[in-house]
PDB file of C-alpha atoms in Angstrom:
ATOM      1  CA  PHE A  29     -18.929 -18.106 -23.846  1.00  0.00           C
ATOM      2  CA  SER A  30     -17.287 -21.040 -22.064  1.00  0.00           C
ATOM      3  CA  PRO A  31     -17.886 -22.951 -18.802  1.00  0.00           C
ATOM      4  CA  GLU A  32     -14.743 -21.311 -17.427  1.00  0.00           C
ATOM      5  CA  LEU A  33     -16.177 -17.830 -18.055  1.00  0.00           C
ATOM      6  CA  ASN A  34     -19.391 -18.797 -16.303  1.00  0.00           C
ATOM      7  CA  GLN A  35     -17.476 -20.159 -13.306  1.00  0.00           C
ATOM      8  CA  ALA A  36     -15.373 -16.972 -13.055  1.00  0.00           C
ATOM      9  CA  ALA A  37     -18.495 -14.768 -13.220  1.00  0.00           C
ATOM     10  CA  MET A  38     -20.239 -16.800 -10.511  1.00  0.00           C
ATOM     11  CA  GLU A  39     -17.136 -16.647  -8.307  1.00  0.00           C
ATOM     12  CA  ARG A  40     -16.922 -12.869  -8.702  1.00  0.00           C
ATOM     13  CA  LEU A  41     -20.599 -12.515  -7.774  1.00  0.00           C
ATOM     14  CA  ALA A  42     -20.110 -14.726  -4.721  1.00  0.00           C
ATOM     15  CA  ILE A  43     -17.111 -12.666  -3.573  1.00  0.00           C
ATOM     16  CA  GLU A  44     -19.074  -9.417  -3.906  1.00  0.00           C
ATOM     17  CA  HIS A  45     -21.981 -10.738  -1.834  1.00  0.00           C
ATOM     18  CA  GLN A  46     -19.675 -12.207   0.819  1.00  0.00           C
ATOM     19  CA  LEU A  47     -17.638  -8.992   1.106  1.00  0.00           C
ATOM     20  CA  HIS A  48     -20.758  -7.187   2.320  1.00  0.00           C
ATOM     21  CA  ASP A  49     -21.049  -9.762   5.113  1.00  0.00           C
ATOM     22  CA  ALA A  50     -17.302  -9.699   5.827  1.00  0.00           C
ATOM     23  CA  LEU A  51     -17.445  -6.100   7.043  1.00  0.00           C
ATOM     24  CA  GLN A  52     -20.397  -6.843   9.316  1.00  0.00           C
ATOM     25  CA  ARG A  53     -18.928 -10.066  10.688  1.00  0.00           C
ATOM     26  CA  ASP A  54     -15.402  -8.768  11.348  1.00  0.00           C
ATOM     27  CA  GLN A  55     -13.741 -11.203   8.942  1.00  0.00           C
ATOM     28  CA  PHE A  56     -10.913  -8.877   7.871  1.00  0.00           C
ATOM     29  CA  VAL A  57      -7.521  -8.765   9.541  1.00  0.00           C
ATOM     30  CA  LEU A  58      -4.371  -6.708   8.940  1.00  0.00           C
ATOM     31  CA  HIS A  59      -0.852  -8.055   8.605  1.00  0.00           C
ATOM     32  CA  TYR A  60       2.148  -5.738   8.747  1.00  0.00           C
ATOM     33  CA  GLN A  61       5.273  -5.945   6.571  1.00  0.00           C
ATOM     34  CA  PRO A  62       8.389  -4.165   7.899  1.00  0.00           C
ATOM     35  CA  ARG A  63      10.379  -1.698   5.799  1.00  0.00           C
ATOM     36  CA  LEU A  64      14.072  -1.497   6.656  1.00  0.00           C
ATOM     37  CA  ALA A  65      16.880   0.986   6.124  1.00  0.00           C
ATOM     38  CA  ARG A  66      20.399   0.013   5.058  1.00  0.00           C
ATOM     39  CA  ASP A  67      21.532  -0.231   8.693  1.00  0.00           C
ATOM     40  CA  GLY A  68      18.772  -2.750   9.503  1.00  0.00           C
ATOM     41  CA  ARG A  69      16.534  -0.267  11.310  1.00  0.00           C
ATOM     42  CA  VAL A  70      12.789  -0.738  10.874  1.00  0.00           C
ATOM     43  CA  THR A  71      11.656   2.589   9.399  1.00  0.00           C
ATOM     44  CA  GLY A  72       7.983   1.704   9.129  1.00  0.00           C
ATOM     45  CA  VAL A  73       5.518  -1.038   8.254  1.00  0.00           C
ATOM     46  CA  GLU A  74       2.934  -1.495   5.515  1.00  0.00           C
ATOM     47  CA  ALA A  75      -0.580  -2.588   6.487  1.00  0.00           C
ATOM     48  CA  LEU A  76      -1.830  -5.387   4.224  1.00  0.00           C
ATOM     49  CA  ILE A  77      -5.407  -6.634   4.433  1.00  0.00           C
ATOM     50  CA  ARG A  78      -6.379 -10.306   4.628  1.00  0.00           C
ATOM     51  CA  TRP A  79      -9.857 -11.867   4.526  1.00  0.00           C
ATOM     52  CA  ASN A  80     -10.808 -14.843   6.685  1.00  0.00           C
ATOM     53  CA  ARG A  81     -13.277 -16.036   4.086  1.00  0.00           C
ATOM     54  CA  PRO A  82     -15.547 -18.816   5.380  1.00  0.00           C
ATOM     55  CA  GLY A  83     -14.733 -22.099   3.675  1.00  0.00           C
ATOM     56  CA  HIS A  84     -11.684 -20.659   1.891  1.00  0.00           C
ATOM     57  CA  GLY A  85      -9.228 -19.724   4.642  1.00  0.00           C
ATOM     58  CA  LEU A  86      -7.096 -16.582   4.676  1.00  0.00           C
ATOM     59  CA  GLN A  87      -7.441 -14.777   1.324  1.00  0.00           C
ATOM     60  CA  LEU A  88      -4.796 -12.388  -0.034  1.00  0.00           C
ATOM     61  CA  PRO A  89      -5.978  -8.981  -1.329  1.00  0.00           C
ATOM     62  CA  GLY A  90      -5.409  -9.868  -4.982  1.00  0.00           C
ATOM     63  CA  ARG A  91      -8.272 -12.312  -4.623  1.00  0.00           C
ATOM     64  CA  PHE A  92     -10.927  -9.828  -3.530  1.00  0.00           C
ATOM     65  CA  ILE A  93      -9.762  -6.196  -3.693  1.00  0.00           C
ATOM     66  CA  PRO A  94     -10.248  -5.943  -7.518  1.00  0.00           C
ATOM     67  CA  VAL A  95     -13.902  -6.930  -6.983  1.00  0.00           C
ATOM     68  CA  ALA A  96     -14.301  -4.400  -4.161  1.00  0.00           C
ATOM     69  CA  GLU A  97     -12.733  -1.663  -6.310  1.00  0.00           C
ATOM     70  CA  GLU A  98     -15.556  -1.970  -8.838  1.00  0.00           C
ATOM     71  CA  SER A  99     -18.085  -0.817  -6.244  1.00  0.00           C
ATOM     72  CA  GLU A 100     -18.389   1.411  -3.188  1.00  0.00           C
ATOM     73  CA  LEU A 101     -17.247  -1.543  -1.082  1.00  0.00           C
ATOM     74  CA  ILE A 102     -13.650  -0.400  -1.478  1.00  0.00           C
ATOM     75  CA  VAL A 103     -14.470   2.873   0.305  1.00  0.00           C
ATOM     76  CA  LEU A 104     -16.021   0.975   3.234  1.00  0.00           C
ATOM     77  CA  ILE A 105     -13.052  -1.394   3.373  1.00  0.00           C
ATOM     78  CA  GLY A 106     -10.695   1.605   3.271  1.00  0.00           C
ATOM     79  CA  GLU A 107     -12.526   3.130   6.239  1.00  0.00           C
ATOM     80  CA  TRP A 108     -12.171  -0.147   8.139  1.00  0.00           C
ATOM     81  CA  VAL A 109      -8.424  -0.323   7.396  1.00  0.00           C
ATOM     82  CA  LEU A 110      -7.871   3.243   8.623  1.00  0.00           C
ATOM     83  CA  ALA A 111      -9.842   2.604  11.818  1.00  0.00           C
ATOM     84  CA  GLU A 112      -7.998  -0.673  12.479  1.00  0.00           C
ATOM     85  CA  VAL A 113      -4.546   0.873  11.891  1.00  0.00           C
ATOM     86  CA  ILE A 114      -5.342   3.736  14.262  1.00  0.00           C
ATOM     87  CA  ARG A 115      -6.698   1.297  16.867  1.00  0.00           C
ATOM     88  CA  GLN A 116      -3.502  -0.789  16.604  1.00  0.00           C
ATOM     89  CA  LEU A 117      -1.217   2.248  16.835  1.00  0.00           C
ATOM     90  CA  ARG A 118      -3.048   3.388  19.956  1.00  0.00           C
ATOM     91  CA  MET A 119      -2.645  -0.091  21.488  1.00  0.00           C
ATOM     92  CA  TRP A 120       1.110  -0.124  20.769  1.00  0.00           C
ATOM     93  CA  LEU A 121       1.584   3.317  22.314  1.00  0.00           C
ATOM     94  CA  ASP A 122      -0.559   2.483  25.354  1.00  0.00           C
ATOM     95  CA  ALA A 123       1.580  -0.630  25.883  1.00  0.00           C
ATOM     96  CA  GLY A 124       4.684   1.558  26.027  1.00  0.00           C
ATOM     97  CA  LEU A 125       6.044   0.375  22.669  1.00  0.00           C
ATOM     98  CA  SER A 126       7.806   2.551  20.136  1.00  0.00           C
ATOM     99  CA  ALA A 127       5.150   2.399  17.428  1.00  0.00           C
ATOM    100  CA  PRO A 128       6.366   2.401  13.815  1.00  0.00           C
ATOM    101  CA  SER A 129       4.715   4.584  11.198  1.00  0.00           C
ATOM    102  CA  VAL A 130       2.132   2.543   9.287  1.00  0.00           C
ATOM    103  CA  ALA A 131       1.580   2.840   5.530  1.00  0.00           C
ATOM    104  CA  ILE A 132      -1.923   2.334   4.133  1.00  0.00           C
ATOM    105  CA  ASN A 133      -2.747   1.798   0.458  1.00  0.00           C
ATOM    106  CA  LEU A 134      -5.293   4.247  -0.953  1.00  0.00           C
ATOM    107  CA  SER A 135      -7.697   3.134  -3.679  1.00  0.00           C
ATOM    108  CA  ALA A 136      -8.651   5.141  -6.752  1.00  0.00           C
ATOM    109  CA  ARG A 137     -12.144   5.718  -5.350  1.00  0.00           C
ATOM    110  CA  GLN A 138     -10.728   7.086  -2.097  1.00  0.00           C
ATOM    111  CA  LEU A 139      -8.596   9.537  -4.090  1.00  0.00           C
ATOM    112  CA  ARG A 140     -11.843  10.975  -5.483  1.00  0.00           C
ATOM    113  CA  LEU A 141     -13.258  11.721  -2.003  1.00  0.00           C
ATOM    114  CA  THR A 142     -12.757  15.395  -1.219  1.00  0.00           C
ATOM    115  CA  SER A 143     -13.754  14.672   2.397  1.00  0.00           C
ATOM    116  CA  LEU A 144     -10.933  12.125   2.879  1.00  0.00           C
ATOM    117  CA  PRO A 145      -8.439  14.504   4.607  1.00  0.00           C
ATOM    118  CA  GLU A 146     -11.102  15.586   7.115  1.00  0.00           C
ATOM    119  CA  GLN A 147     -12.019  11.960   7.851  1.00  0.00           C
ATOM    120  CA  ILE A 148      -8.368  11.098   8.493  1.00  0.00           C
ATOM    121  CA  ALA A 149      -7.791  14.202  10.632  1.00  0.00           C
ATOM    122  CA  GLU A 150     -10.843  13.400  12.776  1.00  0.00           C
ATOM    123  CA  ALA A 151      -9.738   9.761  13.236  1.00  0.00           C
ATOM    124  CA  LEU A 152      -6.286  10.934  14.384  1.00  0.00           C
ATOM    125  CA  ARG A 153      -7.779  13.527  16.736  1.00  0.00           C
ATOM    126  CA  SER A 154     -10.168  11.019  18.319  1.00  0.00           C
ATOM    127  CA  ALA A 155      -7.311   8.605  19.037  1.00  0.00           C
ATOM    128  CA  GLY A 156      -4.852  11.303  20.111  1.00  0.00           C
ATOM    129  CA  LEU A 157      -2.275  10.205  17.534  1.00  0.00           C
ATOM    130  CA  PRO A 158       0.315  12.391  15.771  1.00  0.00           C
ATOM    131  CA  ALA A 159      -0.129  12.525  11.986  1.00  0.00           C
ATOM    132  CA  PRO A 160       3.459  11.372  11.163  1.00  0.00           C
ATOM    133  CA  LEU A 161       2.529   7.881  12.411  1.00  0.00           C
ATOM    134  CA  LEU A 162       0.442   7.511   9.232  1.00  0.00           C
ATOM    135  CA  GLU A 163       1.689   7.122   5.676  1.00  0.00           C
ATOM    136  CA  PHE A 164      -0.352   6.594   2.516  1.00  0.00           C
ATOM    137  CA  GLU A 165       0.684   4.789  -0.651  1.00  0.00           C
ATOM    138  CA  VAL A 166      -0.847   5.616  -4.030  1.00  0.00           C
ATOM    139  CA  MET A 167      -0.326   3.588  -7.179  1.00  0.00           C
ATOM    140  CA  GLU A 168       1.244   5.544  -9.996  1.00  0.00           C
ATOM    141  CA  SER A 169      -1.661   4.887 -12.407  1.00  0.00           C
ATOM    142  CA  MET A 170      -4.182   6.173  -9.825  1.00  0.00           C
ATOM    143  CA  ALA A 171      -2.319   9.440  -9.280  1.00  0.00           C
ATOM    144  CA  MET A 172      -2.043   9.979 -13.043  1.00  0.00           C
ATOM    145  CA  GLU A 173      -5.777   9.363 -13.586  1.00  0.00           C
ATOM    146  CA  ASN A 174      -6.417  12.968 -12.542  1.00  0.00           C
ATOM    147  CA  PRO A 175      -3.116  14.551 -11.507  1.00  0.00           C
ATOM    148  CA  GLU A 176      -4.585  17.931 -10.570  1.00  0.00           C
ATOM    149  CA  ARG A 177      -7.182  16.425  -8.246  1.00  0.00           C
ATOM    150  CA  ALA A 178      -4.647  13.983  -6.780  1.00  0.00           C
ATOM    151  CA  SER A 179      -2.175  16.802  -6.176  1.00  0.00           C
ATOM    152  CA  LEU A 180      -4.743  18.861  -4.241  1.00  0.00           C
ATOM    153  CA  LEU A 181      -5.920  15.961  -2.062  1.00  0.00           C
ATOM    154  CA  LEU A 182      -2.435  14.595  -1.399  1.00  0.00           C
ATOM    155  CA  GLY A 183      -1.186  18.107  -0.675  1.00  0.00           C
ATOM    156  CA  ARG A 184      -3.798  18.452   2.070  1.00  0.00           C
ATOM    157  CA  LEU A 185      -2.632  15.161   3.609  1.00  0.00           C
ATOM    158  CA  ARG A 186       1.003  16.259   3.402  1.00  0.00           C
ATOM    159  CA  ASP A 187       0.155  19.558   5.098  1.00  0.00           C
ATOM    160  CA  MET A 188      -1.212  17.531   8.019  1.00  0.00           C
ATOM    161  CA  GLY A 189       2.198  15.898   8.483  1.00  0.00           C
ATOM    162  CA  ILE A 190       1.337  12.595   6.784  1.00  0.00           C
ATOM    163  CA  ARG A 191       4.012  11.119   4.515  1.00  0.00           C
ATOM    164  CA  LEU A 192       3.151   9.880   1.026  1.00  0.00           C
ATOM    165  CA  ALA A 193       4.570   7.248  -1.318  1.00  0.00           C
ATOM    166  CA  ILE A 194       4.097   6.567  -5.006  1.00  0.00           C
ATOM    167  CA  ASP A 195       3.726   2.809  -5.331  1.00  0.00           C
ATOM    168  CA  ASP A 196       4.642   0.395  -8.165  1.00  0.00           C
ATOM    169  CA  PHE A 197       6.635   3.092  -9.922  1.00  0.00           C
ATOM    170  CA  GLY A 198       7.513   2.283 -13.533  1.00  0.00           C
ATOM    171  CA  THR A 199       4.557  -0.018 -14.239  1.00  0.00           C
ATOM    172  CA  GLY A 200       1.975   2.615 -15.211  1.00  0.00           C
ATOM    173  CA  TYR A 201       1.869   5.547 -17.582  1.00  0.00           C
ATOM    174  CA  SER A 202       4.031   7.873 -15.537  1.00  0.00           C
ATOM    175  CA  SER A 203       4.557  11.453 -16.551  1.00  0.00           C
ATOM    176  CA  LEU A 204       7.707  12.976 -15.120  1.00  0.00           C
ATOM    177  CA  SER A 205       6.231  16.452 -15.513  1.00  0.00           C
ATOM    178  CA  TYR A 206       3.464  15.486 -13.070  1.00  0.00           C
ATOM    179  CA  LEU A 207       5.708  13.457 -10.781  1.00  0.00           C
ATOM    180  CA  LYS A 208       7.654  16.589  -9.858  1.00  0.00           C
ATOM    181  CA  ARG A 209       4.389  18.370  -8.914  1.00  0.00           C
ATOM    182  CA  LEU A 210       2.878  15.626  -6.764  1.00  0.00           C
ATOM    183  CA  PRO A 211       3.829  15.897  -3.073  1.00  0.00           C
ATOM    184  CA  PHE A 212       5.421  12.488  -2.523  1.00  0.00           C
ATOM    185  CA  ASP A 213       8.068  11.657   0.066  1.00  0.00           C
ATOM    186  CA  TYR A 214       8.824   8.095  -1.073  1.00  0.00           C
ATOM    187  CA  LEU A 215       9.104   6.328  -4.403  1.00  0.00           C
ATOM    188  CA  LYS A 216       8.635   2.554  -4.335  1.00  0.00           C
ATOM    189  CA  ILE A 217      10.308   0.584  -7.120  1.00  0.00           C
ATOM    190  CA  ASP A 218       8.021  -2.206  -8.302  1.00  0.00           C
ATOM    191  CA  ARG A 219       9.086  -5.755  -7.483  1.00  0.00           C
ATOM    192  CA  SER A 220       8.908  -6.745 -11.172  1.00  0.00           C
ATOM    193  CA  PHE A 221      12.107  -4.748 -11.754  1.00  0.00           C
ATOM    194  CA  VAL A 222      13.847  -5.931  -8.577  1.00  0.00           C
ATOM    195  CA  ALA A 223      13.176  -9.630  -9.267  1.00  0.00           C
ATOM    196  CA  GLU A 224      15.536  -9.804 -12.268  1.00  0.00           C
ATOM    197  CA  ILE A 225      18.336  -7.403 -11.361  1.00  0.00           C
ATOM    198  CA  THR A 226      20.861 -10.138 -10.503  1.00  0.00           C
ATOM    199  CA  HIS A 227      20.767 -11.539 -14.061  1.00  0.00           C
ATOM    200  CA  ASP A 228      19.207  -8.834 -16.252  1.00  0.00           C
ATOM    201  CA  ASN A 229      21.375  -5.783 -16.866  1.00  0.00           C
ATOM    202  CA  ASN A 230      18.468  -3.861 -18.395  1.00  0.00           C
ATOM    203  CA  ASP A 231      16.424  -4.153 -15.189  1.00  0.00           C
ATOM    204  CA  LEU A 232      19.462  -3.165 -13.147  1.00  0.00           C
ATOM    205  CA  ALA A 233      19.969  -0.102 -15.368  1.00  0.00           C
ATOM    206  CA  ILE A 234      16.299   0.866 -14.934  1.00  0.00           C
ATOM    207  CA  VAL A 235      16.564   0.499 -11.157  1.00  0.00           C
ATOM    208  CA  ARG A 236      19.761   2.572 -10.992  1.00  0.00           C
ATOM    209  CA  GLY A 237      18.221   5.265 -13.199  1.00  0.00           C
ATOM    210  CA  THR A 238      15.035   5.354 -11.136  1.00  0.00           C
ATOM    211  CA  ILE A 239      16.993   5.726  -7.890  1.00  0.00           C
ATOM    212  CA  ALA A 240      19.065   8.575  -9.354  1.00  0.00           C
ATOM    213  CA  LEU A 241      15.918  10.288 -10.666  1.00  0.00           C
ATOM    214  CA  ALA A 242      14.111   9.961  -7.328  1.00  0.00           C
ATOM    215  CA  HIS A 243      17.080  11.278  -5.359  1.00  0.00           C
ATOM    216  CA  SER A 244      17.365  14.277  -7.688  1.00  0.00           C
ATOM    217  CA  LEU A 245      13.704  15.059  -6.838  1.00  0.00           C
ATOM    218  CA  GLY A 246      14.400  14.724  -3.108  1.00  0.00           C
ATOM    219  CA  LEU A 247      12.528  11.423  -2.723  1.00  0.00           C
ATOM    220  CA  THR A 248      13.455   8.459  -0.521  1.00  0.00           C
ATOM    221  CA  VAL A 249      13.593   5.222  -2.543  1.00  0.00           C
ATOM    222  CA  VAL A 250      12.103   1.955  -1.308  1.00  0.00           C
ATOM    223  CA  ALA A 251      12.752  -1.284  -3.217  1.00  0.00           C
ATOM    224  CA  GLU A 252       9.887  -3.775  -3.068  1.00  0.00           C
ATOM    225  CA  GLY A 253      10.271  -7.498  -3.624  1.00  0.00           C
ATOM    226  CA  VAL A 254      13.754  -7.939  -2.136  1.00  0.00           C
ATOM    227  CA  GLU A 255      14.058 -11.706  -1.659  1.00  0.00           C
ATOM    228  CA  THR A 256      17.786 -12.524  -1.921  1.00  0.00           C
ATOM    229  CA  ALA A 257      21.105 -11.275  -0.551  1.00  0.00           C
ATOM    230  CA  GLY A 258      22.263 -10.713  -4.141  1.00  0.00           C
ATOM    231  CA  GLN A 259      19.395  -8.342  -4.863  1.00  0.00           C
ATOM    232  CA  LEU A 260      20.060  -6.493  -1.612  1.00  0.00           C
ATOM    233  CA  ALA A 261      23.765  -6.080  -2.444  1.00  0.00           C
ATOM    234  CA  LEU A 262      23.033  -4.628  -5.894  1.00  0.00           C
ATOM    235  CA  LEU A 263      20.363  -2.286  -4.526  1.00  0.00           C
ATOM    236  CA  THR A 264      22.650  -1.097  -1.741  1.00  0.00           C
ATOM    237  CA  GLY A 265      25.391  -0.503  -4.303  1.00  0.00           C
ATOM    238  CA  ALA A 266      22.903   1.537  -6.356  1.00  0.00           C
ATOM    239  CA  ASP A 267      22.296   3.765  -3.298  1.00  0.00           C
ATOM    240  CA  CYS A 268      18.754   2.538  -2.597  1.00  0.00           C
ATOM    241  CA  ASP A 269      17.524   3.868   0.761  1.00  0.00           C
ATOM    242  CA  GLU A 270      15.078   1.264   2.098  1.00  0.00           C
ATOM    243  CA  PHE A 271      13.969  -2.294   1.394  1.00  0.00           C
ATOM    244  CA  GLN A 272      10.918  -4.494   1.816  1.00  0.00           C
ATOM    245  CA  ARG A 273       9.872  -8.124   1.238  1.00  0.00           C
ATOM    246  CA  PHE A 274      10.658 -11.700   2.215  1.00  0.00           C
ATOM    247  CA  HIS A 275      14.457 -11.376   2.565  1.00  0.00           C
ATOM    248  CA  PHE A 276      13.692  -9.445   5.762  1.00  0.00           C
ATOM    249  CA  ALA A 277      10.207 -10.476   6.870  1.00  0.00           C
ATOM    250  CA  ARG A 278       6.896 -11.684   5.551  1.00  0.00           C
ATOM    251  CA  PRO A 279       3.741  -9.738   6.433  1.00  0.00           C
ATOM    252  CA  LEU A 280       3.056 -10.529  10.107  1.00  0.00           C
ATOM    253  CA  PRO A 281       0.050 -10.323  12.432  1.00  0.00           C
ATOM    254  CA  ALA A 282       0.348  -7.441  14.898  1.00  0.00           C
ATOM    255  CA  ASP A 283       1.416  -9.602  17.848  1.00  0.00           C
ATOM    256  CA  GLU A 284       4.198 -11.295  15.839  1.00  0.00           C
ATOM    257  CA  LEU A 285       5.390  -7.960  14.502  1.00  0.00           C
TER     258      LEU A 285
END
């Protein structure tokens, strides 16, 4: 035991209690980070949650999502994110804008919900939105937790016309034998590999190998964490398809996007 441990435990407890209120008091907001192709076209955006926590300002998901994931709160937050994304897509279309497809991160608990595809289908029907406007991202470790179950659920989403991405590839305990069976459209290279490619040949070799592997499986490759022109040049030279992160745009509120 130490005072620091006590402080961390109290902070975690406070976050959990306040998250219950946050849903009721409409304290969450979504920011959207563009994803771009090699020709500069915006191919989609990723929805990233923020929390206007009273007394603390705008909190990034790393501050509160791990706490939510330990309880059913993450399912409620996931439902809010889906509803908010669909509401925003409907607003863009009603305003006559060419709405981008929006990617939503799925949690491990959501992947265990057999009713999830029906919930998503009903939300799309109610808003009159085509399924290809939605994408879902699943972390590699979550998909590998129960590959058979994940394959069935993700397959149902894919059959609806929703595109799927495997996120943070290379950081978990990936099994290539399962990767070929899971119905993904995109593979996202984790930013930890991209960050060092301009001065670490091993990371560059891993990135090149991952891109070649993904392309051989018919997957589109997205590089996360692209922050410099040098990184972009190497990734383009390695035949990477799409790019995301601060070199192009930070996550933006809907009106700024």
